[in-house]
mmCIF file of C-alpha atoms in Angstrom:
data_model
loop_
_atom_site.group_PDB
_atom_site.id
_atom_site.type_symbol
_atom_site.label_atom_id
_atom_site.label_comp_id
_atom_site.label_asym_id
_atom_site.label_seq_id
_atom_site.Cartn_x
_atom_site.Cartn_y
_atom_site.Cartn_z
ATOM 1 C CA UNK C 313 107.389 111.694 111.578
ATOM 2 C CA UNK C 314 105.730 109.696 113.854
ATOM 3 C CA UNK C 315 106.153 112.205 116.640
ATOM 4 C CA UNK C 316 104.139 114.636 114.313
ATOM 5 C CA UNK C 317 101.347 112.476 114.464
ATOM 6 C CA UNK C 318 101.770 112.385 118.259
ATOM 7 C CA UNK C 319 101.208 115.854 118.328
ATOM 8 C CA UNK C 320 98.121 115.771 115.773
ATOM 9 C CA UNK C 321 95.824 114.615 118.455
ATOM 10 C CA UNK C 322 96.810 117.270 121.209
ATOM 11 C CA UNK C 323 97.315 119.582 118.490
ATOM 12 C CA UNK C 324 94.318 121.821 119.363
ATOM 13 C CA UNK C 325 95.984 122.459 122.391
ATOM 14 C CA UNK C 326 99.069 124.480 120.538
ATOM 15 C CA UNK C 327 99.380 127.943 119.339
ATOM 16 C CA UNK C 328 97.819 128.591 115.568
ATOM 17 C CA UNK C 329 101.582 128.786 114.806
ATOM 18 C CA UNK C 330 102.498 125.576 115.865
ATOM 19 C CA UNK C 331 99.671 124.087 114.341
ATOM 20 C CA UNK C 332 99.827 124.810 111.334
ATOM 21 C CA UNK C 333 103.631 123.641 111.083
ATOM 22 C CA UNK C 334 102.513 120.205 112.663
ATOM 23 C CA UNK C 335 99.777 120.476 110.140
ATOM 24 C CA UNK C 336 102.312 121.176 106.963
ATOM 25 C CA UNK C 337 104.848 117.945 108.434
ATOM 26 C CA UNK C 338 102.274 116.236 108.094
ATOM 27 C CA UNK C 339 100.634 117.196 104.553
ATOM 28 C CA UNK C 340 104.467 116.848 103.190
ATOM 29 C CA UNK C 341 104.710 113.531 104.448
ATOM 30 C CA UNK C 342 101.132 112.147 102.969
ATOM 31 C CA UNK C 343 102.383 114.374 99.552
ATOM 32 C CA UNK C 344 105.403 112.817 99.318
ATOM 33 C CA UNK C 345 104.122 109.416 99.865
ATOM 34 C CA UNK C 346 101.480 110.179 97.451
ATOM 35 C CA UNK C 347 103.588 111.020 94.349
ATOM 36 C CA UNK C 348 105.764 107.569 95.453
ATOM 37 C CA UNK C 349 102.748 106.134 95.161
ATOM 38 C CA UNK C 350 101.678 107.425 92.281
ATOM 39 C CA UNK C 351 105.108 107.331 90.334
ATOM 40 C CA UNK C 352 105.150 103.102 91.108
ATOM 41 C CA UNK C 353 101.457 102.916 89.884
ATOM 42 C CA UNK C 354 102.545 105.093 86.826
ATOM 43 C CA UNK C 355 105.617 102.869 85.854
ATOM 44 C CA UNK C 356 103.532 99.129 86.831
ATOM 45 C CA UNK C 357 105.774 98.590 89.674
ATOM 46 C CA UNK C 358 102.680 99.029 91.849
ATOM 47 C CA UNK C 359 99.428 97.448 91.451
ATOM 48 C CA UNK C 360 96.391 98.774 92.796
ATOM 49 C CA UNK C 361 93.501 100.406 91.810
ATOM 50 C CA UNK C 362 93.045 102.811 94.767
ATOM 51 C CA UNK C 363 93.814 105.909 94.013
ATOM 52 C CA UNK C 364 97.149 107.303 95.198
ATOM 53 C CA UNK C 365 95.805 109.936 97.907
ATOM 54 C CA UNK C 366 93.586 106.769 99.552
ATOM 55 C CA UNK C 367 96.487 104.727 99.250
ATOM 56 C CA UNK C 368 98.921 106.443 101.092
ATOM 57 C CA UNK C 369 96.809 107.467 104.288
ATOM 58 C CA UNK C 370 96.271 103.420 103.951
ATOM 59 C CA UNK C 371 99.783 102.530 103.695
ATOM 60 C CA UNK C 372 101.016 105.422 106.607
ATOM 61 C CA UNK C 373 98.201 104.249 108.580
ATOM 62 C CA UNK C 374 99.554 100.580 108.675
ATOM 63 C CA UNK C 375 102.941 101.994 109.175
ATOM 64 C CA UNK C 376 102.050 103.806 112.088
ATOM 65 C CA UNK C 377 100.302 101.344 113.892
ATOM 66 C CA UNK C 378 102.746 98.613 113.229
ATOM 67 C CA UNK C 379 105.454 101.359 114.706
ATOM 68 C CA UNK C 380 103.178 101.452 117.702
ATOM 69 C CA UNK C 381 102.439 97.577 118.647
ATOM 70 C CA UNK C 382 106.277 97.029 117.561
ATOM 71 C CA UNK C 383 106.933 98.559 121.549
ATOM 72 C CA UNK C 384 105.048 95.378 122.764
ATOM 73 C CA UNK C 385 106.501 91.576 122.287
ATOM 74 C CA UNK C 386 107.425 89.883 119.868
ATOM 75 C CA UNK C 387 108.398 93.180 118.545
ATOM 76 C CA UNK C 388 108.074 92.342 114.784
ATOM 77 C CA UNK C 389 104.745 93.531 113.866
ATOM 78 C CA UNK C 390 106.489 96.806 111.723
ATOM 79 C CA UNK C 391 108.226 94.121 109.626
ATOM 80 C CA UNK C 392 105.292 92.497 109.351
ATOM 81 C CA UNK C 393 103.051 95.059 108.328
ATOM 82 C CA UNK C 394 106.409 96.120 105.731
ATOM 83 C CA UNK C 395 106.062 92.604 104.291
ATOM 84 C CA UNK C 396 102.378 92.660 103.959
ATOM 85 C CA UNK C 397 101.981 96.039 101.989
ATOM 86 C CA UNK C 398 104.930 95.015 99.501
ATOM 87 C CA UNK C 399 103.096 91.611 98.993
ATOM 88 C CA UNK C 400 99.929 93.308 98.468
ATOM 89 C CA UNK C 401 101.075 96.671 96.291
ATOM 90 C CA UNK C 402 104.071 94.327 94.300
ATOM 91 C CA UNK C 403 102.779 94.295 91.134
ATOM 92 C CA UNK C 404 105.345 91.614 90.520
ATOM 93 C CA UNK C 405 103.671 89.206 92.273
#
């Protein structure tokens, strides 16, 4: 998906055609991470008391960027940014 979000930012550039598919990747992606979300808050797997929709532009947000400073040395900043976010959602912990 990350390519989607490539195209986001030039996306006023494409036909209305292509932007709306970029536009529906990229709503199916934040929906499906939503109801994740949502299903781990549900059970108590998940603590947080952001609301799911906040929570998962949050959590693909960190994604993302960690995917994009990953390119430069020491090349562990997705892992990272993975370990963070489970430390910080685990309700476990």
């Amino acid at each position: 998906m990350c390519g989607v979000y490539a195209m986001l930012s030039d996306s006023h550039q494409f036909s209305s055609e292509l932007q709306k598919a970029v536009s529906c990747l990229a709503q199916t992606e934040m929906l499906i991470l939503k109801n994740v979300l949502a299903s781990g808050q549900k059970s108590g797997e998940l603590r947080s008391v952001v609301p799911p929709d906040e929570l998962a532009i949050i959590v693909c947000s960190a994604l993302k960027g960690a995917l994009m400073l990953n390119r430069i040395p020491p090349h562990d900043a997705y892992t990272g940014a993975v370990d963070a976010l489970m430390m910080m959602l685990d309700a476990r912990t």
